[in-house]
PDB file of C-alpha atoms in Angstrom:
ATOM      1  CA  MET A   1     -27.096-158.250  12.384  1.00  0.00           C
ATOM      2  CA  GLY A   2     -29.080-155.551  15.117  1.00  0.00           C
ATOM      3  CA  GLY A   3     -25.181-155.076  16.029  1.00  0.00           C
ATOM      4  CA  LEU A   4     -24.117-153.960  12.877  1.00  0.00           C
ATOM      5  CA  GLY A   5     -27.153-152.018  11.984  1.00  0.00           C
ATOM      6  CA  LYS A   6     -26.487-150.054  15.177  1.00  0.00           C
ATOM      7  CA  MET A   7     -22.787-149.455  14.050  1.00  0.00           C
ATOM      8  CA  LYS A   8     -23.530-148.512  10.415  1.00  0.00           C
ATOM      9  CA  LYS A   9     -26.296-146.003  12.101  1.00  0.00           C
ATOM     10  CA  TRP A  10     -23.854-144.400  14.215  1.00  0.00           C
ATOM     11  CA  MET A  11     -20.989-144.371  11.425  1.00  0.00           C
ATOM     12  CA  SER A  12     -23.806-142.085   9.905  1.00  0.00           C
ATOM     13  CA  ILE A  13     -24.245-139.749  11.941  1.00  0.00           C
ATOM     14  CA  THR A  14     -20.454-139.724  12.926  1.00  0.00           C
ATOM     15  CA  LEU A  15     -19.866-138.860   8.927  1.00  0.00           C
ATOM     16  CA  VAL A  16     -22.938-136.449   9.008  1.00  0.00           C
ATOM     17  CA  SER A  17     -21.583-134.360  11.671  1.00  0.00           C
ATOM     18  CA  ILE A  18     -18.190-134.463  10.210  1.00  0.00           C
ATOM     19  CA  LEU A  19     -19.778-132.556   6.997  1.00  0.00           C
ATOM     20  CA  ALA A  20     -21.809-130.246   8.885  1.00  0.00           C
ATOM     21  CA  ALA A  21     -18.338-128.761  11.097  1.00  0.00           C
ATOM     22  CA  ALA A  22     -16.293-128.748   7.836  1.00  0.00           C
ATOM     23  CA  MET A  23     -19.035-126.376   6.174  1.00  0.00           C
ATOM     24  CA  LEU A  24     -19.335-124.135   9.064  1.00  0.00           C
ATOM     25  CA  SER A  25     -15.775-123.968   9.159  1.00  0.00           C
ATOM     26  CA  ALA A  26     -15.228-123.512   4.944  1.00  0.00           C
ATOM     27  CA  CYS A  27     -18.284-120.247   5.913  1.00  0.00           C
ATOM     28  CA  GLY A  28     -16.399-118.651   8.218  1.00  0.00           C
ATOM     29  CA  SER A  29     -15.972-114.516   7.884  1.00  0.00           C
ATOM     30  CA  ASP A  30     -12.758-113.292   6.183  1.00  0.00           C
ATOM     31  CA  LYS A  31     -11.188-110.975   9.164  1.00  0.00           C
ATOM     32  CA  ASN A  32      -8.786-109.321   7.489  1.00  0.00           C
ATOM     33  CA  GLU A  33     -11.346-107.100   5.485  1.00  0.00           C
ATOM     34  CA  GLY A  34     -14.272-105.784   8.118  1.00  0.00           C
ATOM     35  CA  ASN A  35     -16.887-107.609   9.755  1.00  0.00           C
ATOM     36  CA  ASN A  36     -19.469-109.590   7.586  1.00  0.00           C
ATOM     37  CA  ALA A  37     -17.559-108.731   4.930  1.00  0.00           C
ATOM     38  CA  GLY A  38     -16.677-112.322   3.537  1.00  0.00           C
ATOM     39  CA  GLY A  39     -20.738-113.318   5.072  1.00  0.00           C
ATOM     40  CA  ALA A  40     -22.428-115.745   2.725  1.00  0.00           C
ATOM     41  CA  ALA A  41     -24.974-114.645   0.146  1.00  0.00           C
ATOM     42  CA  GLY A  42     -27.497-112.091   0.579  1.00  0.00           C
ATOM     43  CA  GLU A  43     -25.719-111.177   3.991  1.00  0.00           C
ATOM     44  CA  GLU A  44     -25.648-107.621   4.869  1.00  0.00           C
ATOM     45  CA  LYS A  45     -21.755-106.499   4.760  1.00  0.00           C
ATOM     46  CA  VAL A  46     -20.691-104.367   7.891  1.00  0.00           C
ATOM     47  CA  LEU A  47     -17.493-101.971   8.079  1.00  0.00           C
ATOM     48  CA  ILE A  48     -17.110-100.725  11.895  1.00  0.00           C
ATOM     49  CA  MET A  49     -15.444 -96.862  11.731  1.00  0.00           C
ATOM     50  CA  GLY A  50     -13.787 -95.912  15.094  1.00  0.00           C
ATOM     51  CA  THR A  51     -13.721 -91.849  15.446  1.00  0.00           C
ATOM     52  CA  SER A  52     -13.460 -89.619  18.447  1.00  0.00           C
ATOM     53  CA  ALA A  53     -16.872 -87.976  17.971  1.00  0.00           C
ATOM     54  CA  ASP A  54     -15.451 -84.264  19.842  1.00  0.00           C
ATOM     55  CA  TYR A  55     -14.457 -82.359  16.728  1.00  0.00           C
ATOM     56  CA  PRO A  56     -16.728 -81.242  14.946  1.00  0.00           C
ATOM     57  CA  PRO A  57     -17.282 -80.535  12.066  1.00  0.00           C
ATOM     58  CA  TYR A  58     -15.627 -84.291  11.325  1.00  0.00           C
ATOM     59  CA  GLU A  59     -17.640 -85.743  14.192  1.00  0.00           C
ATOM     60  CA  ASP A  60     -19.573 -85.207  16.588  1.00  0.00           C
ATOM     61  CA  ILE A  61     -22.891 -86.284  19.041  1.00  0.00           C
ATOM     62  CA  ASP A  62     -26.366 -84.755  17.477  1.00  0.00           C
ATOM     63  CA  VAL A  63     -27.706 -84.004  20.950  1.00  0.00           C
ATOM     64  CA  ALA A  64     -31.524 -84.408  19.387  1.00  0.00           C
ATOM     65  CA  THR A  65     -30.649 -87.796  18.501  1.00  0.00           C
ATOM     66  CA  ASN A  66     -27.953 -89.042  20.157  1.00  0.00           C
ATOM     67  CA  GLU A  67     -25.958 -90.230  17.034  1.00  0.00           C
ATOM     68  CA  ILE A  68     -22.434 -89.667  15.837  1.00  0.00           C
ATOM     69  CA  VAL A  69     -23.112 -87.595  12.318  1.00  0.00           C
ATOM     70  CA  GLY A  70     -20.465 -85.023  10.551  1.00  0.00           C
ATOM     71  CA  PHE A  71     -18.397 -84.516   7.802  1.00  0.00           C
ATOM     72  CA  ASP A  72     -16.755 -87.816   8.437  1.00  0.00           C
ATOM     73  CA  VAL A  73     -19.737 -90.268   8.940  1.00  0.00           C
ATOM     74  CA  ASP A  74     -21.003 -88.555   5.371  1.00  0.00           C
ATOM     75  CA  ILE A  75     -18.243 -89.509   3.367  1.00  0.00           C
ATOM     76  CA  ALA A  76     -17.797 -92.709   5.271  1.00  0.00           C
ATOM     77  CA  ASN A  77     -21.589 -93.787   4.714  1.00  0.00           C
ATOM     78  CA  TYR A  78     -21.171 -92.399   0.845  1.00  0.00           C
ATOM     79  CA  ILE A  79     -18.480 -94.917   0.150  1.00  0.00           C
ATOM     80  CA  GLY A  80     -19.980 -97.153   2.248  1.00  0.00           C
ATOM     81  CA  ASP A  81     -22.847 -97.681  -0.014  1.00  0.00           C
ATOM     82  CA  LYS A  82     -20.834 -96.922  -3.216  1.00  0.00           C
ATOM     83  CA  LEU A  83     -18.858-100.398  -1.992  1.00  0.00           C
ATOM     84  CA  GLY A  84     -21.999-102.148  -0.716  1.00  0.00           C
ATOM     85  CA  TYR A  85     -21.516-101.856   2.909  1.00  0.00           C
ATOM     86  CA  LYS A  86     -23.272-100.344   6.436  1.00  0.00           C
ATOM     87  CA  ILE A  87     -20.948 -98.011   8.215  1.00  0.00           C
ATOM     88  CA  GLU A  88     -20.973 -98.385  12.453  1.00  0.00           C
ATOM     89  CA  VAL A  89     -19.503 -96.089  13.964  1.00  0.00           C
ATOM     90  CA  GLN A  90     -17.781 -97.338  17.419  1.00  0.00           C
ATOM     91  CA  ASN A  91     -16.714 -93.294  19.438  1.00  0.00           C
ATOM     92  CA  LEU A  92     -13.542 -93.575  20.509  1.00  0.00           C
ATOM     93  CA  ASP A  93     -10.726 -91.510  22.586  1.00  0.00           C
ATOM     94  CA  PHE A  94      -8.710 -90.320  19.568  1.00  0.00           C
ATOM     95  CA  ASP A  95      -5.456 -91.272  21.073  1.00  0.00           C
ATOM     96  CA  GLY A  96      -6.915 -95.024  21.043  1.00  0.00           C
ATOM     97  CA  LEU A  97      -7.744 -95.262  17.887  1.00  0.00           C
ATOM     98  CA  LEU A  98      -5.190 -96.776  16.295  1.00  0.00           C
ATOM     99  CA  ALA A  99      -4.536 -99.232  18.705  1.00  0.00           C
ATOM    100  CA  ALA A 100      -8.308-100.088  18.469  1.00  0.00           C
ATOM    101  CA  MET A 101      -8.044-101.098  14.694  1.00  0.00           C
ATOM    102  CA  SER A 102      -4.814-102.814  15.443  1.00  0.00           C
ATOM    103  CA  SER A 103      -6.315-104.873  17.696  1.00  0.00           C
ATOM    104  CA  ASP A 104      -9.192-105.538  15.527  1.00  0.00           C
ATOM    105  CA  LYS A 105     -12.120-103.538  18.028  1.00  0.00           C
ATOM    106  CA  VAL A 106     -12.850-100.981  14.288  1.00  0.00           C
ATOM    107  CA  ASP A 107     -11.907-101.495  10.419  1.00  0.00           C
ATOM    108  CA  PHE A 108     -11.253 -98.401  10.127  1.00  0.00           C
ATOM    109  CA  VAL A 109     -10.219 -95.111  11.747  1.00  0.00           C
ATOM    110  CA  MET A 110     -11.849 -91.776  10.293  1.00  0.00           C
ATOM    111  CA  ALA A 111     -11.180 -88.976  13.100  1.00  0.00           C
ATOM    112  CA  GLY A 112      -9.733 -85.686  10.812  1.00  0.00           C
ATOM    113  CA  MET A 113      -6.596 -87.566  11.038  1.00  0.00           C
ATOM    114  CA  THR A 114      -3.003 -86.515   9.722  1.00  0.00           C
ATOM    115  CA  PRO A 115      -0.775 -89.435   7.962  1.00  0.00           C
ATOM    116  CA  THR A 116       2.064 -88.542   9.702  1.00  0.00           C
ATOM    117  CA  PRO A 117       5.332 -90.827   9.357  1.00  0.00           C
ATOM    118  CA  GLU A 118       4.886 -92.359  13.290  1.00  0.00           C
ATOM    119  CA  ARG A 119       1.299 -93.669  12.470  1.00  0.00           C
ATOM    120  CA  LYS A 120       2.383 -95.005   9.459  1.00  0.00           C
ATOM    121  CA  LYS A 121       4.096 -97.399  10.644  1.00  0.00           C
ATOM    122  CA  ASN A 122       0.942 -98.870  12.169  1.00  0.00           C
ATOM    123  CA  ALA A 123      -1.225 -97.822   9.588  1.00  0.00           C
ATOM    124  CA  GLU A 124      -1.855 -97.548   5.865  1.00  0.00           C
ATOM    125  CA  PHE A 125      -3.467 -94.063   4.399  1.00  0.00           C
ATOM    126  CA  THR A 126      -5.897 -93.649   2.203  1.00  0.00           C
ATOM    127  CA  ASP A 127      -5.288 -90.239  -0.255  1.00  0.00           C
ATOM    128  CA  ILE A 128      -5.954 -86.836   1.500  1.00  0.00           C
ATOM    129  CA  TYR A 129      -9.235 -86.074   1.295  1.00  0.00           C
ATOM    130  CA  PHE A 130      -9.479 -82.610   3.021  1.00  0.00           C
ATOM    131  CA  ASP A 131      -6.769 -79.947   4.132  1.00  0.00           C
ATOM    132  CA  ALA A 132      -6.787 -77.640   6.807  1.00  0.00           C
ATOM    133  CA  LYS A 133      -4.791 -75.010   8.986  1.00  0.00           C
ATOM    134  CA  ASN A 134      -3.576 -74.769  13.100  1.00  0.00           C
ATOM    135  CA  THR A 135      -5.104 -71.995  14.617  1.00  0.00           C
ATOM    136  CA  ILE A 136      -4.412 -70.647  18.140  1.00  0.00           C
ATOM    137  CA  VAL A 137      -7.029 -70.508  20.361  1.00  0.00           C
ATOM    138  CA  THR A 138      -7.287 -68.025  23.100  1.00  0.00           C
ATOM    139  CA  LYS A 139      -9.474 -65.500  24.971  1.00  0.00           C
ATOM    140  CA  LYS A 140     -10.314 -62.708  23.104  1.00  0.00           C
ATOM    141  CA  GLY A 141      -7.759 -60.050  22.966  1.00  0.00           C
ATOM    142  CA  SER A 142      -4.664 -61.899  23.529  1.00  0.00           C
ATOM    143  CA  GLY A 143      -4.399 -61.512  20.143  1.00  0.00           C
ATOM    144  CA  PHE A 144      -1.374 -64.844  19.559  1.00  0.00           C
ATOM    145  CA  LYS A 145      -0.691 -65.151  16.366  1.00  0.00           C
ATOM    146  CA  SER A 146       2.689 -67.465  16.239  1.00  0.00           C
ATOM    147  CA  LEU A 147       4.150 -70.479  17.875  1.00  0.00           C
ATOM    148  CA  GLU A 148       6.949 -68.054  19.170  1.00  0.00           C
ATOM    149  CA  GLU A 149       4.575 -64.949  20.473  1.00  0.00           C
ATOM    150  CA  LEU A 150       3.651 -68.780  23.188  1.00  0.00           C
ATOM    151  CA  ALA A 151       6.959 -69.217  24.710  1.00  0.00           C
ATOM    152  CA  GLY A 152       6.104 -70.371  28.173  1.00  0.00           C
ATOM    153  CA  LYS A 153       2.566 -70.196  27.880  1.00  0.00           C
ATOM    154  CA  LYS A 154       0.401 -73.323  28.867  1.00  0.00           C
ATOM    155  CA  VAL A 155      -0.942 -74.771  25.786  1.00  0.00           C
ATOM    156  CA  GLY A 156      -3.599 -77.164  25.463  1.00  0.00           C
ATOM    157  CA  VAL A 157      -3.741 -79.931  22.974  1.00  0.00           C
ATOM    158  CA  GLN A 158      -5.849 -83.114  21.894  1.00  0.00           C
ATOM    159  CA  LEU A 159      -3.905 -86.167  22.474  1.00  0.00           C
ATOM    160  CA  GLY A 160      -2.462 -87.638  20.492  1.00  0.00           C
ATOM    161  CA  SER A 161      -2.909 -85.552  17.958  1.00  0.00           C
ATOM    162  CA  ILE A 162      -0.973 -83.790  14.565  1.00  0.00           C
ATOM    163  CA  GLN A 163      -1.102 -80.278  17.125  1.00  0.00           C
ATOM    164  CA  GLU A 164       0.241 -81.846  20.451  1.00  0.00           C
ATOM    165  CA  SER A 165       3.326 -82.928  17.916  1.00  0.00           C
ATOM    166  CA  ALA A 166       3.366 -79.364  16.444  1.00  0.00           C
ATOM    167  CA  ALA A 167       3.607 -77.977  19.908  1.00  0.00           C
ATOM    168  CA  THR A 168       5.965 -80.096  21.435  1.00  0.00           C
ATOM    169  CA  ASP A 169       8.334 -79.816  18.518  1.00  0.00           C
ATOM    170  CA  ALA A 170       8.050 -75.660  19.361  1.00  0.00           C
ATOM    171  CA  GLY A 171      10.243 -76.668  22.597  1.00  0.00           C
ATOM    172  CA  ASN A 172       9.376 -73.674  24.246  1.00  0.00           C
ATOM    173  CA  LEU A 173       5.617 -74.297  25.222  1.00  0.00           C
ATOM    174  CA  GLU A 174       4.437 -75.907  28.475  1.00  0.00           C
ATOM    175  CA  VAL A 175       1.854 -78.355  26.508  1.00  0.00           C
ATOM    176  CA  VAL A 176      -1.048 -79.724  27.888  1.00  0.00           C
ATOM    177  CA  PRO A 177      -2.764 -82.829  26.566  1.00  0.00           C
ATOM    178  CA  LEU A 178      -6.061 -83.347  27.254  1.00  0.00           C
ATOM    179  CA  GLY A 179      -8.450 -86.426  25.708  1.00  0.00           C
ATOM    180  CA  LYS A 180     -11.599 -83.432  24.022  1.00  0.00           C
ATOM    181  CA  ILE A 181     -11.540 -80.301  22.407  1.00  0.00           C
ATOM    182  CA  PRO A 182     -14.383 -79.615  24.943  1.00  0.00           C
ATOM    183  CA  GLU A 183     -11.954 -80.229  27.900  1.00  0.00           C
ATOM    184  CA  ILE A 184      -9.063 -77.572  26.175  1.00  0.00           C
ATOM    185  CA  ILE A 185     -11.965 -75.194  25.751  1.00  0.00           C
ATOM    186  CA  GLN A 186     -13.055 -74.843  28.980  1.00  0.00           C
ATOM    187  CA  GLU A 187      -9.568 -74.868  30.619  1.00  0.00           C
ATOM    188  CA  ILE A 188      -9.038 -71.638  28.601  1.00  0.00           C
ATOM    189  CA  LYS A 189     -11.905 -70.264  29.350  1.00  0.00           C
ATOM    190  CA  SER A 190     -11.407 -71.023  32.923  1.00  0.00           C
ATOM    191  CA  GLY A 191      -7.726 -69.280  32.532  1.00  0.00           C
ATOM    192  CA  ARG A 192      -5.818 -72.321  33.550  1.00  0.00           C
ATOM    193  CA  LEU A 193      -4.941 -72.781  30.029  1.00  0.00           C
ATOM    194  CA  ASP A 194      -3.342 -69.794  28.113  1.00  0.00           C
ATOM    195  CA  ALA A 195      -4.296 -71.071  24.879  1.00  0.00           C
ATOM    196  CA  ALA A 196      -4.599 -73.756  22.320  1.00  0.00           C
ATOM    197  CA  ILE A 197      -3.585 -75.315  19.355  1.00  0.00           C
ATOM    198  CA  ILE A 198      -6.434 -77.024  17.182  1.00  0.00           C
ATOM    199  CA  GLU A 199      -7.883 -77.105  13.776  1.00  0.00           C
ATOM    200  CA  ASP A 200      -9.086 -74.145  11.702  1.00  0.00           C
ATOM    201  CA  THR A 201     -12.333 -75.683  10.549  1.00  0.00           C
ATOM    202  CA  VAL A 202     -12.847 -77.287  14.495  1.00  0.00           C
ATOM    203  CA  ALA A 203     -12.094 -73.921  15.942  1.00  0.00           C
ATOM    204  CA  THR A 204     -14.374 -72.039  13.772  1.00  0.00           C
ATOM    205  CA  GLY A 205     -17.426 -73.493  15.742  1.00  0.00           C
ATOM    206  CA  TYR A 206     -16.147 -73.502  18.735  1.00  0.00           C
ATOM    207  CA  VAL A 207     -15.225 -69.773  19.190  1.00  0.00           C
ATOM    208  CA  ALA A 208     -18.490 -68.497  17.231  1.00  0.00           C
ATOM    209  CA  ALA A 209     -20.420 -70.520  20.173  1.00  0.00           C
ATOM    210  CA  ASN A 210     -18.032 -68.801  22.568  1.00  0.00           C
ATOM    211  CA  ASP A 211     -17.922 -64.526  22.404  1.00  0.00           C
ATOM    212  CA  ASP A 212     -15.419 -64.400  24.949  1.00  0.00           C
ATOM    213  CA  LEU A 213     -12.568 -66.319  22.298  1.00  0.00           C
ATOM    214  CA  GLU A 214     -10.822 -65.984  19.572  1.00  0.00           C
ATOM    215  CA  PHE A 215      -8.318 -67.828  17.170  1.00  0.00           C
ATOM    216  CA  ASN A 216      -5.712 -67.180  14.841  1.00  0.00           C
ATOM    217  CA  THR A 217      -4.865 -68.992  11.857  1.00  0.00           C
ATOM    218  CA  ILE A 218      -0.966 -70.135  11.680  1.00  0.00           C
ATOM    219  CA  PRO A 219       0.912 -71.507   9.101  1.00  0.00           C
ATOM    220  CA  ASN A 220       0.983 -75.643   8.703  1.00  0.00           C
ATOM    221  CA  GLU A 221       4.417 -77.178   9.240  1.00  0.00           C
ATOM    222  CA  GLY A 222       5.567 -80.707   7.995  1.00  0.00           C
ATOM    223  CA  GLU A 223       2.174 -83.211   7.277  1.00  0.00           C
ATOM    224  CA  SER A 224      -0.892 -81.621   7.159  1.00  0.00           C
ATOM    225  CA  GLY A 225      -4.818 -82.999   6.229  1.00  0.00           C
ATOM    226  CA  SER A 226      -6.896 -85.837   6.574  1.00  0.00           C
ATOM    227  CA  ALA A 227      -7.190 -89.034   5.617  1.00  0.00           C
ATOM    228  CA  ILE A 228      -8.529 -92.820   6.009  1.00  0.00           C
ATOM    229  CA  ALA A 229      -6.789 -95.267   8.469  1.00  0.00           C
ATOM    230  CA  PHE A 230      -6.842 -99.438   7.635  1.00  0.00           C
ATOM    231  CA  PRO A 231      -4.408-101.984   8.459  1.00  0.00           C
ATOM    232  CA  LYS A 232      -1.537-102.513   6.891  1.00  0.00           C
ATOM    233  CA  ASP A 233      -2.281-104.232   3.461  1.00  0.00           C
ATOM    234  CA  SER A 234      -5.523-103.629   3.782  1.00  0.00           C
ATOM    235  CA  LYS A 235      -7.410-104.383   0.086  1.00  0.00           C
ATOM    236  CA  LEU A 236      -9.767-101.715   0.690  1.00  0.00           C
ATOM    237  CA  VAL A 237      -7.458 -98.841   1.009  1.00  0.00           C
ATOM    238  CA  LYS A 238      -7.593 -98.417  -3.266  1.00  0.00           C
ATOM    239  CA  ASP A 239     -11.499 -99.113  -3.092  1.00  0.00           C
ATOM    240  CA  PHE A 240     -11.990 -96.473  -1.161  1.00  0.00           C
ATOM    241  CA  ASN A 241      -9.466 -94.174  -3.039  1.00  0.00           C
ATOM    242  CA  ASP A 242     -11.476 -94.936  -6.049  1.00  0.00           C
ATOM    243  CA  VAL A 243     -14.389 -93.620  -4.768  1.00  0.00           C
ATOM    244  CA  LEU A 244     -12.733 -90.384  -2.828  1.00  0.00           C
ATOM    245  CA  LYS A 245     -11.421 -89.770  -6.224  1.00  0.00           C
ATOM    246  CA  GLU A 246     -14.956 -89.745  -7.831  1.00  0.00           C
ATOM    247  CA  MET A 247     -16.420 -87.900  -5.162  1.00  0.00           C
ATOM    248  CA  LYS A 248     -13.987 -84.916  -5.777  1.00  0.00           C
ATOM    249  CA  ASP A 249     -14.392 -85.634  -9.055  1.00  0.00           C
ATOM    250  CA  SER A 250     -18.415 -85.432  -9.155  1.00  0.00           C
ATOM    251  CA  GLY A 251     -18.152 -82.607  -6.499  1.00  0.00           C
ATOM    252  CA  LYS A 252     -20.029 -84.519  -4.236  1.00  0.00           C
ATOM    253  CA  MET A 253     -17.194 -83.667  -1.696  1.00  0.00           C
ATOM    254  CA  ASP A 254     -17.441 -80.095  -2.613  1.00  0.00           C
ATOM    255  CA  GLU A 255     -20.936 -80.670  -1.523  1.00  0.00           C
ATOM    256  CA  LEU A 256     -20.102 -82.137   1.813  1.00  0.00           C
ATOM    257  CA  VAL A 257     -17.442 -79.142   2.480  1.00  0.00           C
ATOM    258  CA  LYS A 258     -20.146 -76.486   1.825  1.00  0.00           C
ATOM    259  CA  LYS A 259     -22.926 -78.870   3.790  1.00  0.00           C
ATOM    260  CA  TRP A 260     -20.477 -78.985   7.254  1.00  0.00           C
ATOM    261  CA  PHE A 261     -17.927 -76.169   7.055  1.00  0.00           C
ATOM    262  CA  GLU A 262     -19.578 -73.261   5.472  1.00  0.00           C
ATOM    263  CA  LYS A 263     -22.813 -73.552   7.817  1.00  0.00           C
ATOM    264  CA  LYS A 264     -24.130 -70.300   8.567  1.00  0.00           C
TER     265      LYS A 264
END
């Protein structure tokens, strides 16, 4: 009987181990909708937002706190609060944001990004939440007001941006893509670039901080406006759109626009 008892005990331990493994497998998170989004009851749900924190006032690094702040961050946090998610922000180069999302390093991308047809091939976008215009940034007194006037000039753009596409499509510019907006500004100030194409809301801040620069607004051609990017077929697109609509209807979006784009 001793041998039979040991066998029963061994079978009991084995059965418990199998059941425990099955339960752990069943409780795995649903990767499709964000980190910890499918976690156990009471567990904090987290979404990782990919951005490029060199694009104030959309996103920038607060030198006092070393935290990423800005218009996009405030919108994301507001939506997260409404939907029950904590938003964690990850700083990456702009041209690598959609690739990071495709490889599941971030759950969504928010970086003043325009939903161009090319980007829509690999991502799904929310409705436009803010629209802006492009500008030509130059040294003060240069006076460039159109892409035609920049023919043959060295023009800086942010790598992977809609401004890079606009400059390239012009066909007669020497386009110089750079990773960060501050690099572009420095290249203009040093004389290594003749001009840059930068969104007006962003150009305003940099020109205000550099009294040797100026900018002139140029008409948008093609796609414009900023939207939030998600992986294809993400269920979160509708949820985010619903909150974006509520923000516009309630005046919350206007409040944030005034906070970030009309600062004195």
